[in-house]
Amino acid sequence: MATSNCLYHSCRLFTSLRITRQRKDFFNISQTKYFSYSYSTMFRSSEMQDQDIALLQVNRKRLMDELHHTCQWGIGERWGDGSNETGMRRLSLTDDDKSVRDWFIKTTQGLGCTTTIDTMGNIFAVRPGIKKGAPTYAGSHLDTQPQGGRYDGILGVQAGIEMLKILNENRVETEYPVGVVNWTNEEGARFPLSVHASAVWADKLPLSQAHGLASIIPPNKPTPFIDELSRIGYHGPTPCSYTANPMAAHFELHIEQGPQLEATGRKVGIVTGAQAYRWYTVSVSGKSCHTGTTPFEHRADPLLIAAKCMVQAQASAHIKKGALASTGVVKVAPGSVNTVPDEVTFSLDLRAQSDGVLDDLEKELKTVFKQLADGDDSCNTESFWAGNRKPCTVEWRTDSVSKAVNFNESCIECVAKSARSVLVLAGKDDTSAMRLVSGAGHDSVMTSHRVPTAMIFVPSREGISHNPREFTSEEDCAIGAEVLTQSVLRYDRLRVQ
Amino acid sequence: MATSNCLYHSCRLFTSLRITRQRKDFFNISQTKYFSYSYSTMFRSSEMQDQDIALLQVNRKRLMDELHHTCQWGIGERWGDGSNETGMRRLSLTDDDKSVRDWFIKTTQGLGCTTTIDTMGNIFAVRPGIKKGAPTYAGSHLDTQPQGGRYDGILGVQAGIEMLKILNENRVETEYPVGVVNWTNEEGARFPLSVHASAVWADKLPLSQAHGLASIIPPNKPTPFIDELSRIGYHGPTPCSYTANPMAAHFELHIEQGPQLEATGRKVGIVTGAQAYRWYTVSVSGKSCHTGTTPFEHRADPLLIAAKCMVQAQASAHIKKGALASTGVVKVAPGSVNTVPDEVTFSLDLRAQSDGVLDDLEKELKTVFKQLADGDDSCNTESFWAGNRKPCTVEWRTDSVSKAVNFNESCIECVAKSARSVLVLAGKDDTSAMRLVSGAGHDSVMTSHRVPTAMIFVPSREGISHNPREFTSEEDCAIGAEVLTQSVLRYDRLRVQ
């Protein structure tokens, strides 16, 4: 992809000019948000004080207008009467995805960036720094769920572009390049593997396997990823690899997709890592019989056991700090009203903030499920059922394992300081930010395996996500974008200390 | 359908001859099973003593040979290597069903019966008595489940035919006519309404509705019952009605389809009635959310509530005498591993021996389910969950109601006396019979609304039914057929007392 950075080059002519101590004092004294810089003045990130960085503010209207503008590509389900009250259906590598990618390249090039496309279609827009070297990125994704909203992923990319605009407007020059990355198929909706392309970049998934993954969403017949990537013209020449196309750090602004920030009245989540999670399919086998003719003591009812296991899983997780247990899929065979089933399978999604807690939870549940299947309820509650029926058997199949991730301490500190800075200037209490652990997977989990990474969360209304009604207020989007911008700048400063 | 009773008419010439006291004394003294009657001797049921009736024995080999012979029509799944170790798939009004119906008519006419077919295809084979009047019937059904066995329904009809043979061989003349009825579509498998044709006969289902019921089992497209009934030539002229085509009493031999007789070492069940049952669809509504990002206290998880309800339903039923609660169908939406569901529906099948107990159980569960959905677990067990999440809502839909049925006392006594008679002669303990209540529905439940009715159960191996492996031993089939024969004779005797 051709490079276009003419606007930026016009600024680069003035790199010898530096912000003066006097100017910074003025900032400190006035506490206004007004910059009276001349076009000849450049601010070098490593010389900016915290107070200076604090004054780099988002144009909230511009941020939201641009976000909603791009939602013309992939309009989803309408949920309200407002012009922006539609959800999103922008599946990876569709024509809508191509349109928003074209917009991304045109926009970032217009802001002075060099753009690079790799072999997985990831797009890296880079704004040059004073020195050469790996860029510090703001990144997220522009693809959505089939019944998705306007914020998941999209906000993170749009905030990165707003960052570029702020840096340009304020004539900030960074020590090293900074940039914005749009990761391909984060949702894993059309091609059924989430964080699909960032996993290849992090060398956690072979390219050939990633290219071969077939689409699962109609109306098209199953089509390999690589075919669709080529079709929309986004099979780039740059190797998808953290070694061939390195980054210095990765910051990601994302909606929380959960209720904790809103419920506690907070505005910013300082994300310190991601939960460990494991997915299992648990199968309980019993013996089918007639519901009308078979007394309880003669039954081996696998659905009764499965029901107890589901309740017990949540109870066991509940008493372990921060652990979660959930079931979303249940299959009952043969599935007749007057037949006690002979086989029940259910999904089990276990999560915890550490691998050790998850190990303990898995071990405990394997023991308890067997006790329940054997007819021993003493582990649970009243013994109203103990020994009162024939045993079932339980089998576990592990479908997916994701280890706990701890984000980089320096990156987390950049986010924490930036959050404090933004919130104080916005007149918020310092406690309006909280540290939390991501429950969902993100591209940042993949980048964190290779480079310093941290994330910023902003509130999701009612915790709703993967839903057309997903919503984050303009104020919260703007706060998040400012924290993102400052975090990138703070990290850039760190690189020369 | 034409009448053919030539064989019987040849016997009717001798109706003036009666069994002598001397002969009966011989029976009492000898206690042998050998009849040395001449062809000119007829035994009149009302003059037979209990000891005489006891000597009317089944030809076990003939009974089983005939049963297995007719299983050539509708061969199902093979489950063993033996020649008879296949299940049955004889769906109502199929060509296989027509074949076995043709056999039924030919066989019963050959035994001297008049046959009548009604507008639902029920076939009534009647052996004349001394007096005219409504016949006392042995009845059951020749249709099976799609994956059915060789005994459910079939045994009852075959035992009725064996009864006709025994009466002929022993030259027994009944006071009133006796007969055998084959009820249409008892299983409700192909046309989805069980006891379909006996319900019309009992005026519990309008004929037009019964005729319009469409088939649900492929490969044929849905076809109205009446079309298939006409196609196989079994749309008879006699009104399907207990008034137009009355019966004096209905006795049904059936396999237990449950484990109680086998588990307690018994041979005969004296069925005193049928359970009340009600089918419900229970819907629990919550709010879907991401399994990874939503702490328990922010969830309204309908699957957790549904699981607790299923456990609680069985616990509540368990402490009520003889009540049962079962779930065989569960639907979870949207059904994704990492999404807490927003809607769960499950079937609930409640049964009890009386309508009052079922009323109590339903009332209790409606209260308890609501408490569980509201987050109150105090009704259940430990309060590990109380108040710890957001509420769900529960709705009940009643899909089917069947009131408890008490069979006729006189008929039950006929069965009880016959069971004692058969078991003593077979060298069994008198305790080898037990009184029980049918858990499943049967045509006898329908006939019992209009005429004196009772049932006889024989053991089902391991309680298995609606399964190719359904099995009842030759001895148990023969005992059941003898109890059936004696019960019909005893009831016939009662009619002239």
JSON list of N, CA and C in Angstrom, two decimals, chain A residues 257 259 263 275 287 291-293 296 298-299 301 303 314-315 318 324-328 332 335-336 349 351 381 384-385 388 439 462, chain B residues 257-259 263 275 287 291-293 296 298-299 301 303 314-315 318 324-328 332 335-336 349 351 381 384-385 388 439 462:
[
{"chain": "A", "resi": 257, "resn": "GLN", "atom": "N", "xyz": [-18.07, -4.10, 28.40]},
{"chain": "A", "resi": 257, "resn": "GLN", "atom": "CA", "xyz": [-18.90, -5.28, 28.08]},
{"chain": "A", "resi": 257, "resn": "GLN", "atom": "C", "xyz": [-19.41, -5.99, 29.33]},
{"chain": "A", "resi": 259, "resn": "PRO", "atom": "N", "xyz": [-20.92, -4.97, 33.68]},
{"chain": "A", "resi": 259, "resn": "PRO", "atom": "CA", "xyz": [-21.65, -3.93, 34.41]},
{"chain": "A", "resi": 259, "resn": "PRO", "atom": "C", "xyz": [-20.87, -3.23, 35.53]},
{"chain": "A", "resi": 263, "resn": "ALA", "atom": "N", "xyz": [-22.09, 0.09, 37.55]},
{"chain": "A", "resi": 263, "resn": "ALA", "atom": "CA", "xyz": [-22.71, -0.23, 38.84]},
{"chain": "A", "resi": 263, "resn": "ALA", "atom": "C", "xyz": [-22.01, 0.47, 39.99]},
{"chain": "A", "resi": 275, "resn": "GLN", "atom": "N", "xyz": [-8.56, -12.53, 32.50]},
{"chain": "A", "resi": 275, "resn": "GLN", "atom": "CA", "xyz": [-8.85, -13.78, 33.19]},
{"chain": "A", "resi": 275, "resn": "GLN", "atom": "C", "xyz": [-8.31, -15.00, 32.44]},
{"chain": "A", "resi": 287, "resn": "LYS", "atom": "N", "xyz": [-30.01, -43.36, 32.17]},
{"chain": "A", "resi": 287, "resn": "LYS", "atom": "CA", "xyz": [-30.78, -44.38, 31.46]},
{"chain": "A", "resi": 287, "resn": "LYS", "atom": "C", "xyz": [-32.18, -43.84, 31.24]},
{"chain": "A", "resi": 291, "resn": "THR", "atom": "N", "xyz": [-41.49, -41.50, 32.15]},
{"chain": "A", "resi": 291, "resn": "THR", "atom": "CA", "xyz": [-41.68, -40.60, 33.29]},
{"chain": "A", "resi": 291, "resn": "THR", "atom": "C", "xyz": [-42.86, -41.01, 34.17]},
{"chain": "A", "resi": 292, "resn": "GLY", "atom": "N", "xyz": [-43.80, -41.71, 33.59]},
{"chain": "A", "resi": 292, "resn": "GLY", "atom": "CA", "xyz": [-44.99, -42.04, 34.37]},
{"chain": "A", "resi": 292, "resn": "GLY", "atom": "C", "xyz": [-44.89, -43.34, 35.14]},
{"chain": "A", "resi": 293, "resn": "THR", "atom": "N", "xyz": [-44.01, -44.21, 34.70]},
{"chain": "A", "resi": 293, "resn": "THR", "atom": "CA", "xyz": [-44.00, -45.57, 35.26]},
{"chain": "A", "resi": 293, "resn": "THR", "atom": "C", "xyz": [-42.76, -45.87, 36.09]},
{"chain": "A", "resi": 296, "resn": "PHE", "atom": "N", "xyz": [-38.78, -42.63, 41.39]},
{"chain": "A", "resi": 296, "resn": "PHE", "atom": "CA", "xyz": [-37.48, -41.96, 41.50]},
{"chain": "A", "resi": 296, "resn": "PHE", "atom": "C", "xyz": [-36.35, -42.93, 41.84]},
{"chain": "A", "resi": 298, "resn": "HIS", "atom": "N", "xyz": [-35.77, -45.77, 41.03]},
{"chain": "A", "resi": 298, "resn": "HIS", "atom": "CA", "xyz": [-35.31, -46.62, 39.93]},
{"chain": "A", "resi": 298, "resn": "HIS", "atom": "C", "xyz": [-34.70, -45.81, 38.79]},
{"chain": "A", "resi": 299, "resn": "ARG", "atom": "N", "xyz": [-34.59, -44.52, 38.97]},
{"chain": "A", "resi": 299, "resn": "ARG", "atom": "CA", "xyz": [-34.11, -43.68, 37.87]},
{"chain": "A", "resi": 299, "resn": "ARG", "atom": "C", "xyz": [-32.61, -43.39, 37.96]},
{"chain": "A", "resi": 301, "resn": "ASP", "atom": "N", "xyz": [-31.28, -40.40, 36.26]},
{"chain": "A", "resi": 301, "resn": "ASP", "atom": "CA", "xyz": [-31.72, -39.26, 35.46]},
{"chain": "A", "resi": 301, "resn": "ASP", "atom": "C", "xyz": [-30.55, -38.29, 35.26]},
{"chain": "A", "resi": 303, "resn": "LEU", "atom": "N", "xyz": [-30.40, -35.57, 33.61]},
{"chain": "A", "resi": 303, "resn": "LEU", "atom": "CA", "xyz": [-30.75, -34.14, 33.64]},
{"chain": "A", "resi": 303, "resn": "LEU", "atom": "C", "xyz": [-30.81, -33.63, 35.07]},
{"chain": "A", "resi": 314, "resn": "GLN", "atom": "N", "xyz": [-21.67, -22.94, 39.95]},
{"chain": "A", "resi": 314, "resn": "GLN", "atom": "CA", "xyz": [-21.74, -21.51, 40.29]},
{"chain": "A", "resi": 314, "resn": "GLN", "atom": "C", "xyz": [-21.47, -21.31, 41.77]},
{"chain": "A", "resi": 315, "resn": "ALA", "atom": "N", "xyz": [-21.99, -22.22, 42.59]},
{"chain": "A", "resi": 315, "resn": "ALA", "atom": "CA", "xyz": [-21.75, -22.10, 44.03]},
{"chain": "A", "resi": 315, "resn": "ALA", "atom": "C", "xyz": [-20.26, -22.22, 44.35]},
{"chain": "A", "resi": 318, "resn": "HIS", "atom": "N", "xyz": [-18.42, -19.18, 43.14]},
{"chain": "A", "resi": 318, "resn": "HIS", "atom": "CA", "xyz": [-18.80, -18.00, 43.91]},
{"chain": "A", "resi": 318, "resn": "HIS", "atom": "C", "xyz": [-17.93, -17.81, 45.15]},
{"chain": "A", "resi": 324, "resn": "LEU", "atom": "N", "xyz": [-15.67, -17.43, 38.00]},
{"chain": "A", "resi": 324, "resn": "LEU", "atom": "CA", "xyz": [-16.99, -17.48, 37.39]},
{"chain": "A", "resi": 324, "resn": "LEU", "atom": "C", "xyz": [-17.22, -18.87, 36.79]},
{"chain": "A", "resi": 325, "resn": "ALA", "atom": "N", "xyz": [-18.46, -19.30, 36.79]},
{"chain": "A", "resi": 325, "resn": "ALA", "atom": "CA", "xyz": [-18.86, -20.54, 36.11]},
{"chain": "A", "resi": 325, "resn": "ALA", "atom": "C", "xyz": [-20.17, -20.25, 35.40]},
{"chain": "A", "resi": 326, "resn": "SER", "atom": "N", "xyz": [-20.27, -20.69, 34.16]},
{"chain": "A", "resi": 326, "resn": "SER", "atom": "CA", "xyz": [-21.46, -20.38, 33.37]},
{"chain": "A", "resi": 326, "resn": "SER", "atom": "C", "xyz": [-21.76, -21.52, 32.41]},
{"chain": "A", "resi": 327, "resn": "THR", "atom": "N", "xyz": [-23.03, -21.70, 32.14]},
{"chain": "A", "resi": 327, "resn": "THR", "atom": "CA", "xyz": [-23.47, -22.65, 31.12]},
{"chain": "A", "resi": 327, "resn": "THR", "atom": "C", "xyz": [-24.39, -21.92, 30.15]},
{"chain": "A", "resi": 328, "resn": "GLY", "atom": "N", "xyz": [-24.10, -22.09, 28.86]},
{"chain": "A", "resi": 328, "resn": "GLY", "atom": "CA", "xyz": [-24.90, -21.42, 27.84]},
{"chain": "A", "resi": 328, "resn": "GLY", "atom": "C", "xyz": [-25.54, -22.38, 26.86]},
{"chain": "A", "resi": 332, "resn": "VAL", "atom": "N", "xyz": [-30.29, -32.24, 25.43]},
{"chain": "A", "resi": 332, "resn": "VAL", "atom": "CA", "xyz": [-30.95, -33.31, 26.16]},
{"chain": "A", "resi": 332, "resn": "VAL", "atom": "C", "xyz": [-31.45, -34.35, 25.16]},
{"chain": "A", "resi": 335, "resn": "GLY", "atom": "N", "xyz": [-35.10, -36.23, 24.35]},
{"chain": "A", "resi": 335, "resn": "GLY", "atom": "CA", "xyz": [-35.83, -34.97, 24.22]},
{"chain": "A", "resi": 335, "resn": "GLY", "atom": "C", "xyz": [-37.31, -35.15, 24.02]},
{"chain": "A", "resi": 336, "resn": "SER", "atom": "N", "xyz": [-37.93, -35.92, 24.90]},
{"chain": "A", "resi": 336, "resn": "SER", "atom": "CA", "xyz": [-39.38, -36.15, 24.83]},
{"chain": "A", "resi": 336, "resn": "SER", "atom": "C", "xyz": [-39.96, -35.86, 26.21]},
{"chain": "A", "resi": 349, "resn": "ASP", "atom": "N", "xyz": [-18.17, -22.99, 31.21]},
{"chain": "A", "resi": 349, "resn": "ASP", "atom": "CA", "xyz": [-17.20, -21.92, 30.97]},
{"chain": "A", "resi": 349, "resn": "ASP", "atom": "C", "xyz": [-16.72, -21.48, 32.34]},
{"chain": "A", "resi": 351, "resn": "ARG", "atom": "N", "xyz": [-13.88, -19.39, 34.66]},
{"chain": "A", "resi": 351, "resn": "ARG", "atom": "CA", "xyz": [-12.94, -18.28, 34.57]},
{"chain": "A", "resi": 351, "resn": "ARG", "atom": "C", "xyz": [-12.43, -17.91, 35.95]},
{"chain": "A", "resi": 381, "resn": "THR", "atom": "N", "xyz": [-26.03, -29.95, 49.70]},
{"chain": "A", "resi": 381, "resn": "THR", "atom": "CA", "xyz": [-27.00, -29.27, 50.54]},
{"chain": "A", "resi": 381, "resn": "THR", "atom": "C", "xyz": [-27.70, -30.30, 51.41]},
{"chain": "A", "resi": 384, "resn": "PHE", "atom": "N", "xyz": [-31.66, -34.63, 50.64]},
{"chain": "A", "resi": 384, "resn": "PHE", "atom": "CA", "xyz": [-32.99, -35.13, 50.27]},
{"chain": "A", "resi": 384, "resn": "PHE", "atom": "C", "xyz": [-32.92, -36.17, 49.18]},
{"chain": "A", "resi": 385, "resn": "TRP", "atom": "N", "xyz": [-31.78, -36.27, 48.53]},
{"chain": "A", "resi": 385, "resn": "TRP", "atom": "CA", "xyz": [-31.71, -37.15, 47.39]},
{"chain": "A", "resi": 385, "resn": "TRP", "atom": "C", "xyz": [-30.70, -38.26, 47.57]},
{"chain": "A", "resi": 388, "resn": "ASN", "atom": "N", "xyz": [-30.72, -42.17, 46.69]},
{"chain": "A", "resi": 388, "resn": "ASN", "atom": "CA", "xyz": [-32.12, -42.40, 46.41]},
{"chain": "A", "resi": 388, "resn": "ASN", "atom": "C", "xyz": [-32.40, -42.68, 44.95]},
{"chain": "A", "resi": 439, "resn": "GLY", "atom": "N", "xyz": [-12.67, -9.74, 31.50]},
{"chain": "A", "resi": 439, "resn": "GLY", "atom": "CA", "xyz": [-13.30, -11.05, 31.47]},
{"chain": "A", "resi": 439, "resn": "GLY", "atom": "C", "xyz": [-13.35, -11.63, 30.07]},
{"chain": "A", "resi": 462, "resn": "GLU", "atom": "N", "xyz": [-25.69, -0.75, 31.21]},
{"chain": "A", "resi": 462, "resn": "GLU", "atom": "CA", "xyz": [-26.30, -1.99, 31.71]},
{"chain": "A", "resi": 462, "resn": "GLU", "atom": "C", "xyz": [-25.43, -3.23, 31.44]},
{"chain": "B", "resi": 257, "resn": "GLN", "atom": "N", "xyz": [-44.12, -51.52, 31.89]},
{"chain": "B", "resi": 257, "resn": "GLN", "atom": "CA", "xyz": [-43.33, -50.37, 31.38]},
{"chain": "B", "resi": 257, "resn": "GLN", "atom": "C", "xyz": [-42.61, -49.63, 32.50]},
{"chain": "B", "resi": 258, "resn": "GLY", "atom": "N", "xyz": [-42.49, -50.26, 33.63]},
{"chain": "B", "resi": 258, "resn": "GLY", "atom": "CA", "xyz": [-41.77, -49.69, 34.76]},
{"chain": "B", "resi": 258, "resn": "GLY", "atom": "C", "xyz": [-41.09, -50.83, 35.50]},
{"chain": "B", "resi": 259, "resn": "PRO", "atom": "N", "xyz": [-40.36, -50.52, 36.54]},
{"chain": "B", "resi": 259, "resn": "PRO", "atom": "CA", "xyz": [-39.52, -51.53, 37.19]},
{"chain": "B", "resi": 259, "resn": "PRO", "atom": "C", "xyz": [-40.10, -52.17, 38.44]},
{"chain": "B", "resi": 263, "resn": "ALA", "atom": "N", "xyz": [-38.59, -55.46, 40.34]},
{"chain": "B", "resi": 263, "resn": "ALA", "atom": "CA", "xyz": [-37.75, -55.10, 41.49]},
{"chain": "B", "resi": 263, "resn": "ALA", "atom": "C", "xyz": [-38.24, -55.75, 42.77]},
{"chain": "B", "resi": 275, "resn": "GLN", "atom": "N", "xyz": [-52.62, -42.82, 37.26]},
{"chain": "B", "resi": 275, "resn": "GLN", "atom": "CA", "xyz": [-52.21, -41.55, 37.84]},
{"chain": "B", "resi": 275, "resn": "GLN", "atom": "C", "xyz": [-52.86, -40.37, 37.15]},
{"chain": "B", "resi": 287, "resn": "LYS", "atom": "N", "xyz": [-31.65, -12.27, 31.61]},
{"chain": "B", "resi": 287, "resn": "LYS", "atom": "CA", "xyz": [-31.03, -11.28, 30.73]},
{"chain": "B", "resi": 287, "resn": "LYS", "atom": "C", "xyz": [-29.69, -11.84, 30.28]},
{"chain": "B", "resi": 291, "resn": "THR", "atom": "N", "xyz": [-20.37, -14.15, 29.57]},
{"chain": "B", "resi": 291, "resn": "THR", "atom": "CA", "xyz": [-19.97, -15.00, 30.70]},
{"chain": "B", "resi": 291, "resn": "THR", "atom": "C", "xyz": [-18.67, -14.53, 31.34]},
{"chain": "B", "resi": 292, "resn": "GLY", "atom": "N", "xyz": [-17.84, -13.85, 30.57]},
{"chain": "B", "resi": 292, "resn": "GLY", "atom": "CA", "xyz": [-16.54, -13.47, 31.10]},
{"chain": "B", "resi": 292, "resn": "GLY", "atom": "C", "xyz": [-16.53, -12.14, 31.81]},
{"chain": "B", "resi": 293, "resn": "THR", "atom": "N", "xyz": [-17.49, -11.30, 31.50]},
{"chain": "B", "resi": 293, "resn": "THR", "atom": "CA", "xyz": [-17.42, -9.92, 31.99]},
{"chain": "B", "resi": 293, "resn": "THR", "atom": "C", "xyz": [-18.49, -9.59, 33.02]},
{"chain": "B", "resi": 296, "resn": "PHE", "atom": "N", "xyz": [-21.36, -12.61, 39.10]},
{"chain": "B", "resi": 296, "resn": "PHE", "atom": "CA", "xyz": [-22.62, -13.27, 39.48]},
{"chain": "B", "resi": 296, "resn": "PHE", "atom": "C", "xyz": [-23.67, -12.29, 39.97]},
{"chain": "B", "resi": 298, "resn": "HIS", "atom": "N", "xyz": [-24.40, -9.49, 39.17]},
{"chain": "B", "resi": 298, "resn": "HIS", "atom": "CA", "xyz": [-25.06, -8.69, 38.13]},
{"chain": "B", "resi": 298, "resn": "HIS", "atom": "C", "xyz": [-25.86, -9.55, 37.16]},
{"chain": "B", "resi": 299, "resn": "ARG", "atom": "N", "xyz": [-25.93, -10.84, 37.41]},
{"chain": "B", "resi": 299, "resn": "ARG", "atom": "CA", "xyz": [-26.60, -11.72, 36.46]},
{"chain": "B", "resi": 299, "resn": "ARG", "atom": "C", "xyz": [-28.05, -11.99, 36.83]},
{"chain": "B", "resi": 301, "resn": "ASP", "atom": "N", "xyz": [-29.63, -15.05, 35.53]},
{"chain": "B", "resi": 301, "resn": "ASP", "atom": "CA", "xyz": [-29.33, -16.23, 34.71]},
{"chain": "B", "resi": 301, "resn": "ASP", "atom": "C", "xyz": [-30.51, -17.21, 34.76]},
{"chain": "B", "resi": 303, "resn": "LEU", "atom": "N", "xyz": [-30.96, -20.00, 33.30]},
{"chain": "B", "resi": 303, "resn": "LEU", "atom": "CA", "xyz": [-30.60, -21.42, 33.33]},
{"chain": "B", "resi": 303, "resn": "LEU", "atom": "C", "xyz": [-30.29, -21.86, 34.76]},
{"chain": "B", "resi": 314, "resn": "GLN", "atom": "N", "xyz": [-38.33, -32.28, 41.69]},
{"chain": "B", "resi": 314, "resn": "GLN", "atom": "CA", "xyz": [-38.20, -33.69, 42.08]},
{"chain": "B", "resi": 314, "resn": "GLN", "atom": "C", "xyz": [-38.19, -33.82, 43.61]},
{"chain": "B", "resi": 315, "resn": "ALA", "atom": "N", "xyz": [-37.54, -32.87, 44.27]},
{"chain": "B", "resi": 315, "resn": "ALA", "atom": "CA", "xyz": [-37.49, -32.93, 45.74]},
{"chain": "B", "resi": 315, "resn": "ALA", "atom": "C", "xyz": [-38.90, -32.78, 46.32]},
{"chain": "B", "resi": 318, "resn": "HIS", "atom": "N", "xyz": [-40.95, -35.86, 45.59]},
{"chain": "B", "resi": 318, "resn": "HIS", "atom": "CA", "xyz": [-40.44, -37.01, 46.33]},
{"chain": "B", "resi": 318, "resn": "HIS", "atom": "C", "xyz": [-41.06, -37.14, 47.71]},
{"chain": "B", "resi": 324, "resn": "LEU", "atom": "N", "xyz": [-44.59, -37.82, 41.13]},
{"chain": "B", "resi": 324, "resn": "LEU", "atom": "CA", "xyz": [-43.40, -37.81, 40.29]},
{"chain": "B", "resi": 324, "resn": "LEU", "atom": "C", "xyz": [-43.29, -36.45, 39.59]},
{"chain": "B", "resi": 325, "resn": "ALA", "atom": "N", "xyz": [-42.05, -36.04, 39.36]},
{"chain": "B", "resi": 325, "resn": "ALA", "atom": "CA", "xyz": [-41.80, -34.84, 38.57]},
{"chain": "B", "resi": 325, "resn": "ALA", "atom": "C", "xyz": [-40.64, -35.16, 37.63]},
{"chain": "B", "resi": 326, "resn": "SER", "atom": "N", "xyz": [-40.76, -34.77, 36.38]},
{"chain": "B", "resi": 326, "resn": "SER", "atom": "CA", "xyz": [-39.74, -35.13, 35.39]},
{"chain": "B", "resi": 326, "resn": "SER", "atom": "C", "xyz": [-39.63, -34.04, 34.34]},
{"chain": "B", "resi": 327, "resn": "THR", "atom": "N", "xyz": [-38.42, -33.87, 33.84]},
{"chain": "B", "resi": 327, "resn": "THR", "atom": "CA", "xyz": [-38.19, -32.97, 32.72]},
{"chain": "B", "resi": 327, "resn": "THR", "atom": "C", "xyz": [-37.46, -33.74, 31.63]},
{"chain": "B", "resi": 328, "resn": "GLY", "atom": "N", "xyz": [-37.98, -33.63, 30.41]},
{"chain": "B", "resi": 328, "resn": "GLY", "atom": "CA", "xyz": [-37.36, -34.36, 29.29]},
{"chain": "B", "resi": 328, "resn": "GLY", "atom": "C", "xyz": [-36.92, -33.45, 28.16]},
{"chain": "B", "resi": 332, "resn": "VAL", "atom": "N", "xyz": [-32.54, -23.69, 25.45]},
{"chain": "B", "resi": 332, "resn": "VAL", "atom": "CA", "xyz": [-31.76, -22.59, 26.00]},
{"chain": "B", "resi": 332, "resn": "VAL", "atom": "C", "xyz": [-31.46, -21.60, 24.87]},
{"chain": "B", "resi": 335, "resn": "GLY", "atom": "N", "xyz": [-28.06, -19.78, 23.30]},
{"chain": "B", "resi": 335, "resn": "GLY", "atom": "CA", "xyz": [-27.33, -21.03, 23.12]},
{"chain": "B", "resi": 335, "resn": "GLY", "atom": "C", "xyz": [-25.91, -20.86, 22.64]},
{"chain": "B", "resi": 336, "resn": "SER", "atom": "N", "xyz": [-25.15, -20.04, 23.35]},
{"chain": "B", "resi": 336, "resn": "SER", "atom": "CA", "xyz": [-23.75, -19.82, 23.01]},
{"chain": "B", "resi": 336, "resn": "SER", "atom": "C", "xyz": [-22.92, -20.05, 24.27]},
{"chain": "B", "resi": 349, "resn": "ASP", "atom": "N", "xyz": [-43.36, -32.59, 33.76]},
{"chain": "B", "resi": 349, "resn": "ASP", "atom": "CA", "xyz": [-44.36, -33.66, 33.75]},
{"chain": "B", "resi": 349, "resn": "ASP", "atom": "C", "xyz": [-44.58, -34.03, 35.21]},
{"chain": "B", "resi": 351, "resn": "ARG", "atom": "N", "xyz": [-46.95, -35.99, 38.11]},
{"chain": "B", "resi": 351, "resn": "ARG", "atom": "CA", "xyz": [-47.91, -37.09, 38.23]},
{"chain": "B", "resi": 351, "resn": "ARG", "atom": "C", "xyz": [-48.16, -37.40, 39.70]},
{"chain": "B", "resi": 381, "resn": "THR", "atom": "N", "xyz": [-32.30, -24.90, 50.18]},
{"chain": "B", "resi": 381, "resn": "THR", "atom": "CA", "xyz": [-31.18, -25.53, 50.87]},
{"chain": "B", "resi": 381, "resn": "THR", "atom": "C", "xyz": [-30.33, -24.46, 51.54]},
{"chain": "B", "resi": 384, "resn": "PHE", "atom": "N", "xyz": [-26.56, -20.17, 49.87]},
{"chain": "B", "resi": 384, "resn": "PHE", "atom": "CA", "xyz": [-25.34, -19.70, 49.22]},
{"chain": "B", "resi": 384, "resn": "PHE", "atom": "C", "xyz": [-25.63, -18.71, 48.11]},
{"chain": "B", "resi": 385, "resn": "TRP", "atom": "N", "xyz": [-26.86, -18.64, 47.70]},
{"chain": "B", "resi": 385, "resn": "TRP", "atom": "CA", "xyz": [-27.16, -17.81, 46.56]},
{"chain": "B", "resi": 385, "resn": "TRP", "atom": "C", "xyz": [-28.14, -16.68, 46.88]},
{"chain": "B", "resi": 388, "resn": "ASN", "atom": "N", "xyz": [-28.29, -12.80, 45.83]},
{"chain": "B", "resi": 388, "resn": "ASN", "atom": "CA", "xyz": [-26.95, -12.57, 45.30]},
{"chain": "B", "resi": 388, "resn": "ASN", "atom": "C", "xyz": [-26.95, -12.35, 43.79]},
{"chain": "B", "resi": 439, "resn": "GLY", "atom": "N", "xyz": [-48.79, -45.69, 35.66]},
{"chain": "B", "resi": 439, "resn": "GLY", "atom": "CA", "xyz": [-48.16, -44.39, 35.47]},
{"chain": "B", "resi": 439, "resn": "GLY", "atom": "C", "xyz": [-48.35, -43.86, 34.06]},
{"chain": "B", "resi": 462, "resn": "GLU", "atom": "N", "xyz": [-36.18, -54.91, 33.44]},
{"chain": "B", "resi": 462, "resn": "GLU", "atom": "CA", "xyz": [-35.47, -53.66, 33.78]},
{"chain": "B", "resi": 462, "resn": "GLU", "atom": "C", "xyz": [-36.35, -52.42, 33.61]}
]
